[in-house]
Every structure is written in C-alpha cells, then in structure tokens.
Amino acid sequence: MSLLRTYKTLPLELARGEDVRVWDTAGREYLDLYAGHAVCSTGHCHPHIVKAVQEQVGRLIFYSNVAAFPLREEAAALLLKHAPAFHAALFANSGAEANENALKMARRHTGRPDVVAMEGGFHGRTAGAISATGIEKYRKQSEPLVPGITFVPFGRIPPLTERTAAVILEPVQSMAGCRTAPPEYFRELRELCTRNGTVLIYDEVQTGIGRTGTMFFSGRHGVDADLVTLAKAIGSGIPLSAVLVSKAIADKVQYGEYGATFGAGPVAMAAMKATLEVVDGLLPNVVEVGRYLAKCSERVRGVREVRGLGFLLGLKLEAEAPAVQRALLERGVIVGTADEPGVIRLLPPLTLSHVHVDRFVRTLGEVLRDAPAAAEAR
Ligand code: PLP
C-alpha cells in the first residue's frame, strides 16, 4: 500500500465519467449525485471544459504570476462580471488556502486579532482554516490551534467587540448536514458587521459556482459579503481556489502580501473560464430540478427532513446513512454522507435532470423500504 491510509473509501474503482454518470473498472454504470464532493458541477468531462483544458495544455502549461497572459485577465474578469459587488480576485489552490487568505486579509484590513466562526462550520484542514472549523473532532486532531477564534451557534447573531476582525460562515453548512438560516439572519449579520467595522466572510467553497441556483450565495437576500472564498467547482476538477475581495479591502492590499506559486496558472484559468461559461447556462436547471429533487425526496418513506438549497441537499433519514449510502451504491447510485449521523448529502452535477431524479428517488425508496431504522434517528 503506497497511499497514506487517511481516506475512508467506498468499494468503487472508477475508470471514466460522462455528465452525471461514471463507470467503474468492470464497466458498471453509476448515477453520480456526489460529483467527487461537489467538484464536478459541469458534469464529468464536459466537452467545453475538455477542449479548453486540452488547448491550454498544448499552448502553455504553466507560468507563475510574474508574467501576465491574456487568458488570466479574461478569466478573472469573467468571474468578477458574475460578482459585481467585488473589485478583485486572488487565486490559490484549495478551499483551505482561500480561507487562510481571507482570514489574513480580514485581520490585516482591520488591524484586529479576533474571529467569530459558527458551530458546525467546516473551512478546511490547514492551521487557520481548521481553527475556524466548528466541528470539535477536527479541531482536536489539529491542536495547538490558531488563537483568537470563538464559536457561536449558526443562526444566532453573535456578540462582536472592537477586537473582532471577521465573522466567517458557510451560508449553507454542508458538512453539518446542509443547514441554512432565514434571510433575516444574513441581513442582520451584515448590518452588525458593517456597524462594527468587522469583515464578513462567506465560505462559498460549496455554495459557490451555481450550486444553490445563483452563481454565488453572496448577493442573495440583498446581502453581499466583504470576502467570498471559492474552490471545488471553480475549475471543474482542475485544482483552483479564489477569494473575491471588496473594493475597500482590495484598495489597501500591498504588493507581496499574498501569493501562491500555482495560483491563477494557465490551465486552471482556462478551466475556470470554461466552467463559468457552462455554469451560467445551468442556473435555471439547478433551481427547477433542485426543487423537484427536494420535493420528490421529501415524499420518500423513511426520509424525515430535506434541508439545503438547489443541488446542496441533506436528507435526514430514519436509517443509518452509511448503510443507505452502501445500499444505493450497490444499486448504482453514488451519494455522500455528512458529519451528522443519519444524513445523506446530494451534491450532483448541475446538469442533473428530472429523469435522473426519478431514478434516484425510486432507488432510495427501495433501499429505505429494506433498511432497519437507526438507533440514533428513532
Ligand atoms: N470550506 C468548505 C465549505 C468545504 O466544504 C471544504 C472542503 O470540503 C473546504 C472549505 C476545504 O476545501 P479544500 O479541501 O479544497 O481545502
């Protein structure tokens, strides 16, 4: 065994993918409602993405930010066109790195040390990101933690002080089982941060790039964050992350404060540009089929609750989630689990159609009919 044993894997060995389907090495087909953890939002091997990446690989695989190339500017401009409340973007490689940069920006911008984060939030595995993660088991593994971070329940307005640099939150808490909060919560939080001179950070590593039916969650309910972090779907699987930065913050950034060798590399930017072009046309599908998926899932016997938005849904079950996940896999459907026991997560490609939903709910119904109720969920 040459890979470090840190990932729990499904009994699934993949050979290839196309749109919402993947095939294993034995040639068996699966309906993918997990998308490699919310990454493959344009569907597997979308021809527009494949073409853009292949062309760029043949032209210039890499050059760092010391030299400009037109595609980098074009791709960044397209991202900002979708995010008119923001002034500039900083590119890096992973969600955790984007959050590290956002936390640093907030602290430097305000000159304050403290951060308020949410119980149940997940922000990545690097030192700062894990320290802001509101799930104790992950923080415990990573001690000693970065100081100055406190936690409040998601959905409750936190007390801020003159030391609070930032409030960071996932607008839909994915790992915690796809929980979100009412519009008034986001509006009140925005007002409070503005009044207190605190930077509001939305971690949109999962909600960003169309997953909830709008390109970003920021902008929803008339609320824009000051910093938005993006990763996962932004490059359709080519590693890339970004921080969208407000004008007030961008104006104060000095040369040399932020950087990453691979950030905004040519292949990643080609993938991002092509991804944005595809996702733009898929947003109505996310809204419509997302509603249909939620409605049909709610009606399945053994589903207690459906949470989340668009194609970021958590189904609270009466049965054990890992057992249901395995049983679905045996019937050719891939779903995720969550940190909350009893919840399966649906994070499909944004191309999912009504026909796929019908297949999923039919299969889920069969599985739940046979599944014993979980002790926890009863
Ligand atoms: N933020 C959120 C909301 C996430 O779901 C994740 C990963 O699952 C991260 C940050 C970390 O991203 P990465 O694994 O790319 O570092």
Coordinates of C-alpha atoms in Angstrom, one line a residue, residues 87-88 109 245-254 257:
H87 CA -13.4 44.5 -7.0
A88 CA -10.7 41.9 -7.5
H109 CA -7.5 45.2 6.9
V245 CA -12.4 40.9 -2.5
S246 CA -14.4 44.0 -1.9
K247 CA -13.0 47.4 -3.1
A248 CA -12.4 48.7 0.4
I249 CA -10.2 45.7 1.2
A250 CA -8.6 45.4 -2.2
D251 CA -7.5 49.1 -2.1
K252 CA -5.4 48.6 1.0
V253 CA -3.5 45.4 -0.2
Q254 CA 0.2 45.9 -0.7
E257 CA 1.2 40.4 0.9

